[in-house]
Coordinates of N, CA, C and O in Angstrom, one line a residue:
X1 N 17.1 15.8 -6.9 CA 16.0 15.1 -7.5 C 15.8 13.8 -6.8 O 16.7 13.0 -6.5
X2 N 14.5 13.5 -6.5 CA 14.2 12.3 -5.8 C 13.9 11.2 -6.8 O 13.3 11.4 -7.9
X3 N 14.4 10.0 -6.5 CA 14.2 8.8 -7.4 C 13.5 7.7 -6.8 O 12.9 6.9 -7.5
X4 N 13.5 7.6 -5.5 CA 12.8 6.5 -4.8 C 12.0 7.0 -3.6 O 12.2 8.1 -3.1
X5 N 11.0 6.2 -3.2 CA 10.2 6.5 -2.0 C 9.7 5.3 -1.3 O 10.0 4.2 -1.6
X6 N 8.9 5.6 -0.3 CA 8.3 4.6 0.6 C 6.8 5.1 0.8 O 6.6 6.3 1.0
X7 N 5.9 4.1 0.8 CA 4.6 4.4 1.3 C 4.3 3.3 2.4 O 4.4 2.1 2.1
X8 N 3.9 3.8 3.6 CA 3.6 2.8 4.6 C 2.2 3.1 5.1 O 1.8 4.2 5.5
X9 N 1.3 2.1 4.9 CA -0.1 2.1 5.3 C -0.2 1.6 6.7 O 0.3 0.5 7.1
X10 N -0.9 2.4 7.6 CA -1.1 2.0 9.0 C -2.6 2.0 9.3 O -3.3 3.0 9.0
X11 N -3.0 1.0 9.9 CA -4.4 0.9 10.4 C -4.4 0.8 11.9 O -3.9 -0.1 12.5
X12 N -4.9 1.9 12.5 CA -4.9 2.0 14.0 C -5.9 1.0 14.6 O -7.0 0.7 14.1
X13 N -5.5 0.5 15.8 CA -6.4 -0.3 16.5 C -7.6 0.6 17.0 O -7.4 1.8 17.2
X14 N -8.7 0.0 17.2 CA -9.8 0.8 17.8 C -9.4 1.5 19.1 O -8.8 0.9 20.0
X15 N -9.7 2.8 19.1 CA -9.3 3.6 20.3 C -7.9 4.1 20.3 O -7.5 4.9 21.2
X16 N -7.1 3.7 19.4 CA -5.7 4.2 19.3 C -5.4 5.2 18.3 O -4.3 5.6 18.0
X17 N -6.5 5.7 17.6 CA -6.4 6.7 16.5 C -5.6 8.0 16.9 O -4.7 8.4 16.2
X18 N -5.9 8.5 18.1 CA -5.2 9.7 18.5 C -3.7 9.4 18.8 O -2.9 10.3 18.5
X19 N -3.4 8.3 19.4 CA -2.1 7.9 19.6 C -1.3 7.8 18.4 O -0.1 8.2 18.3
X20 N -1.9 7.2 17.3 CA -1.2 7.1 16.0 C -0.9 8.5 15.4 O 0.2 8.8 15.0
X21 N -1.9 9.3 15.5 CA -1.8 10.7 15.0 C -0.6 11.4 15.7 O 0.2 12.1 15.1
X22 N -0.6 11.3 17.0 CA 0.5 11.9 17.9 C 1.8 11.3 17.5 O 2.8 12.0 17.5
X23 N 1.9 10.0 17.3 CA 3.1 9.3 16.9 C 3.7 9.9 15.6 O 4.8 10.2 15.5
X24 N 2.8 10.1 14.6 CA 3.2 10.6 13.4 C 3.7 12.1 13.5 O 4.7 12.5 13.0
X25 N 3.0 12.9 14.3 CA 3.4 14.3 14.5 C 4.8 14.3 15.2 O 5.6 15.1 14.8
X26 N 5.0 13.4 16.2 CA 6.2 13.4 16.9 C 7.4 12.8 16.0 O 8.5 13.2 16.3
X27 N 7.1 12.0 15.0 CA 8.1 11.5 14.2 C 8.8 12.5 13.3 O 9.9 12.3 12.9
X28 N 8.2 13.6 13.1 CA 8.8 14.6 12.3 C 10.1 15.1 12.8 O 11.1 15.3 12.1
X29 N 10.2 15.3 14.1 CA 11.4 15.8 14.7 C 12.6 14.8 14.5 O 13.7 15.2 14.2
X30 N 12.3 13.5 14.5 CA 13.3 12.5 14.2 C 13.7 12.5 12.8 O 14.9 12.4 12.5
X31 N 12.8 12.6 11.9 CA 13.1 12.6 10.4 C 13.8 13.8 10.0 O 14.7 13.8 9.1
X32 N 13.6 14.9 10.7 CA 14.4 16.1 10.4 C 15.9 16.0 10.6 O 16.7 16.7 10.1
X33 N 16.2 15.0 11.4 CA 17.7 14.7 11.6 C 18.3 13.8 10.6 O 19.4 13.4 10.7
X34 N 17.5 13.3 9.6 CA 17.9 12.4 8.6 C 18.3 13.2 7.3 O 17.3 13.6 6.5
X35 N 19.5 13.5 7.0 CA 19.9 14.4 5.9 C 19.5 13.8 4.5 O 19.3 14.5 3.5
X36 N 19.3 12.4 4.4 CA 19.0 11.8 3.2 C 17.5 11.6 2.9 O 17.2 11.1 1.8
X37 N 16.7 12.0 3.8 CA 15.2 12.0 3.6 C 14.8 13.3 3.0 O 14.9 14.3 3.7
X38 N 14.5 13.3 1.7 CA 14.1 14.6 1.0 C 12.8 15.1 1.5 O 12.7 16.3 1.8
X39 N 11.8 14.3 1.5 CA 10.5 14.7 2.0 C 9.9 13.6 2.9 O 10.2 12.4 2.7
X40 N 9.0 14.0 3.8 CA 8.4 13.0 4.7 C 7.0 13.6 5.1 O 6.9 14.7 5.4
X41 N 6.0 12.7 4.9 CA 4.6 13.2 5.2 C 4.0 12.1 6.1 O 4.0 10.9 5.8
X42 N 3.4 12.5 7.2 CA 2.5 11.7 8.0 C 1.1 12.1 7.7 O 0.8 13.3 7.7
X43 N 0.3 11.1 7.2 CA -1.0 11.5 6.7 C -2.1 10.6 7.4 O -1.9 9.6 7.9
X44 N -3.3 11.2 7.3 CA -4.5 10.4 7.8 C -5.5 10.4 6.6 O -5.8 11.4 6.0
X45 N -5.9 9.1 6.2 CA -6.7 8.9 5.1 C -8.2 8.6 5.4 O -9.0 8.5 4.6
X46 N -8.4 8.3 6.7 CA -9.8 8.0 7.2 C -9.7 8.0 8.7 O -8.7 8.2 9.3
X47 N -10.8 7.6 9.3 CA -10.9 7.7 10.8 C -9.8 6.8 11.5 O -9.3 7.3 12.5
X48 N -9.5 5.7 10.9 CA -8.4 4.8 11.5 C -7.3 4.5 10.6 O -6.4 3.7 11.0
X49 N -7.3 5.1 9.4 CA -6.3 4.7 8.4 C -5.3 5.9 8.3 O -5.7 7.0 8.0
X50 N -4.0 5.6 8.4 CA -3.0 6.6 8.4 C -1.9 6.1 7.4 O -1.9 4.9 7.0
X51 N -0.9 6.9 7.2 CA 0.2 6.5 6.3 C 1.4 7.4 6.4 O 1.3 8.5 7.0
X52 N 2.5 7.0 5.9 CA 3.7 7.7 5.8 C 4.1 7.6 4.4 O 4.2 6.6 3.8
X53 N 4.5 8.8 3.8 CA 5.0 8.9 2.4 C 6.3 9.7 2.5 O 6.3 10.8 3.1
X54 N 7.4 9.1 2.0 CA 8.6 9.8 2.0 C 9.4 9.5 0.8 O 9.2 8.5 0.1
X55 N 10.4 10.5 0.5 CA 11.1 10.3 -0.8 C 12.6 10.5 -0.5 O 13.0 11.2 0.5
X56 N 13.4 10.0 -1.4 CA 14.9 10.0 -1.3 C 15.5 10.1 -2.6 O 15.0 9.7 -3.6
X57 N 16.7 10.7 -2.6 CA 17.5 10.8 -3.9 C 17.9 9.5 -4.4 O 18.0 9.3 -5.7
X58 N 18.2 8.5 -3.6 CA 18.7 7.2 -4.0 C 18.4 6.1 -3.0 O 17.9 6.4 -1.9
X59 N 18.8 4.9 -3.4 CA 18.5 3.8 -2.5 C 19.2 3.8 -1.2 O 18.7 3.4 -0.2
X60 N 20.4 4.4 -1.2 CA 21.2 4.5 0.1 C 20.4 5.3 1.1 O 20.4 5.0 2.3
X61 N 19.8 6.4 0.7 CA 19.0 7.3 1.6 C 17.8 6.5 2.1 O 17.4 6.6 3.3
X62 N 17.1 5.7 1.2 CA 16.0 5.0 1.6 C 16.4 3.9 2.7 O 15.7 3.7 3.7
X63 N 17.5 3.2 2.4 CA 18.0 2.2 3.4 C 18.3 2.8 4.7 O 18.0 2.3 5.8
X64 N 18.9 4.0 4.7 CA 19.3 4.7 5.9 C 18.0 5.0 6.7 O 18.0 4.9 7.9
X65 N 17.0 5.5 6.0 CA 15.7 5.8 6.7 C 15.1 4.6 7.3 O 14.6 4.6 8.4
X66 N 15.1 3.5 6.6 CA 14.5 2.2 7.1 C 15.2 1.7 8.3 O 14.7 0.9 9.0
X67 N 16.5 2.1 8.5 CA 17.2 1.6 9.7 C 17.3 2.8 10.7 O 18.0 2.6 11.7
X68 N 16.5 3.8 10.5 CA 16.6 5.0 11.4 C 15.7 4.9 12.6 O 15.0 3.9 12.8
X69 N 15.6 6.0 13.3 CA 14.9 6.0 14.6 C 13.4 6.0 14.4 O 12.7 5.4 15.2
X70 N 12.8 6.6 13.4 CA 11.4 6.6 13.2 C 10.9 5.1 12.8 O 10.0 4.6 13.4
X71 N 11.7 4.5 11.9 CA 11.3 3.1 11.6 C 11.4 2.2 12.8 O 10.6 1.3 13.0
X72 N 12.5 2.4 13.6 CA 12.6 1.6 14.8 C 11.5 1.8 15.8 O 10.9 0.8 16.3
X73 N 11.1 3.0 16.0 CA 9.9 3.3 16.9 C 8.6 2.8 16.3 O 7.8 2.2 17.0
X74 N 8.5 2.9 15.0 CA 7.2 2.4 14.3 C 7.0 0.9 14.6 O 6.0 0.5 15.0
X75 N 8.1 0.2 14.3 CA 7.9 -1.3 14.4 C 7.9 -1.7 15.9 O 7.3 -2.7 16.2
X76 N 8.6 -1.0 16.8 CA 8.5 -1.3 18.2 C 7.1 -1.1 18.8 O 6.7 -1.9 19.6
X77 N 6.4 -0.1 18.3 CA 5.1 0.2 18.8 C 4.0 -0.4 18.0 O 2.8 -0.3 18.4
X78 N 4.3 -1.1 16.9 CA 3.3 -1.7 16.0 C 2.3 -2.6 16.8 O 1.1 -2.4 16.6
X79 N 2.7 -3.5 17.6 CA 1.8 -4.4 18.3 C 0.7 -3.6 19.1 O -0.4 -4.1 19.3
X80 N 1.2 -2.5 19.7 CA 0.3 -1.8 20.6 C -0.7 -0.9 19.9 O -1.8 -0.7 20.2
X81 N -0.2 -0.3 18.8 CA -1.0 0.8 18.1 C -1.8 0.3 16.9 O -2.8 0.9 16.5
X82 N -1.3 -0.7 16.2 CA -1.8 -1.0 14.9 C -2.6 -2.4 14.8 O -2.2 -3.4 15.4
X83 N -3.7 -2.4 14.0 CA -4.5 -3.6 13.9 C -3.8 -4.7 13.1 O -4.1 -5.9 13.3
X84 N -2.8 -4.3 12.3 CA -2.0 -5.2 11.5 C -0.6 -4.6 11.3 O -0.5 -3.4 11.6
X85 N 0.3 -5.4 10.9 CA 1.7 -4.9 10.7 C 1.7 -3.8 9.7 O 0.9 -3.8 8.7
X86 N 2.5 -2.8 9.9 CA 2.6 -1.7 8.9 C 3.0 -2.3 7.5 O 3.8 -3.2 7.4
X87 N 2.2 -1.9 6.5 CA 2.5 -2.4 5.1 C 3.4 -1.4 4.4 O 3.0 -0.3 4.1
X88 N 4.7 -1.8 4.2 CA 5.7 -1.0 3.6 C 5.8 -1.3 2.1 O 6.0 -2.4 1.8
X89 N 5.6 -0.2 1.3 CA 5.8 -0.4 -0.1 C 6.9 0.5 -0.6 O 7.0 1.6 -0.3
X90 N 7.8 -0.2 -1.4 CA 8.9 0.5 -2.0 C 8.4 1.1 -3.3 O 7.7 0.5 -4.1
X91 N 8.7 2.4 -3.6 CA 8.3 3.1 -4.8 C 9.5 3.6 -5.6 O 10.5 4.1 -5.0
X92 N 9.3 3.6 -6.9 CA 10.2 4.4 -7.8 C 9.4 5.6 -8.2 O 8.3 5.6 -8.6
X93 N 10.1 6.8 -8.0 CA 9.5 8.1 -8.3 C 9.7 8.3 -9.8 O 10.8 8.4 -10.3
X94 N 8.6 8.5 -10.6 CA 8.6 8.7 -12.0 C 8.7 10.2 -12.3 O 9.3 10.6 -13.3
X95 N 8.0 11.0 -11.5 CA 8.0 12.4 -11.7 C 7.7 13.1 -10.4 O 7.0 12.5 -9.5
X96 N 8.2 14.3 -10.2 CA 8.0 15.0 -8.9 C 8.2 16.5 -9.1 O 8.8 16.9 -10.1
X97 N 7.6 17.2 -8.2 CA 7.7 18.7 -8.1 C 8.0 19.1 -6.7 O 7.3 18.6 -5.8
X98 N 9.0 19.9 -6.5 CA 9.2 20.4 -5.2 C 10.2 19.7 -4.3 O 10.4 20.1 -3.2
X99 N 10.6 18.6 -4.7 CA 11.6 17.8 -3.8 C 13.0 17.9 -4.3 O 13.2 17.8 -5.5

């Protein structure tokens, strides 16, 4: 059962939309190596607005993910790809299905 999550809102710089989409697609392979990440979604909400939503059984899984390879790559590439710093929101999961 998942109890905590993350939502990260990403706003691509003009002309960088495809690179952000490719980054999110490529991130899946890295996240698949994280046993404590229950679910992970790279999403596009508009022409230049993207996001990451992921869930974890507990706080230790979330902390491990935040110090993992995807987070490292995200923040390393942020100045090049994003119009502003990624907005990371910590979530408590109140109800879920499928995770």
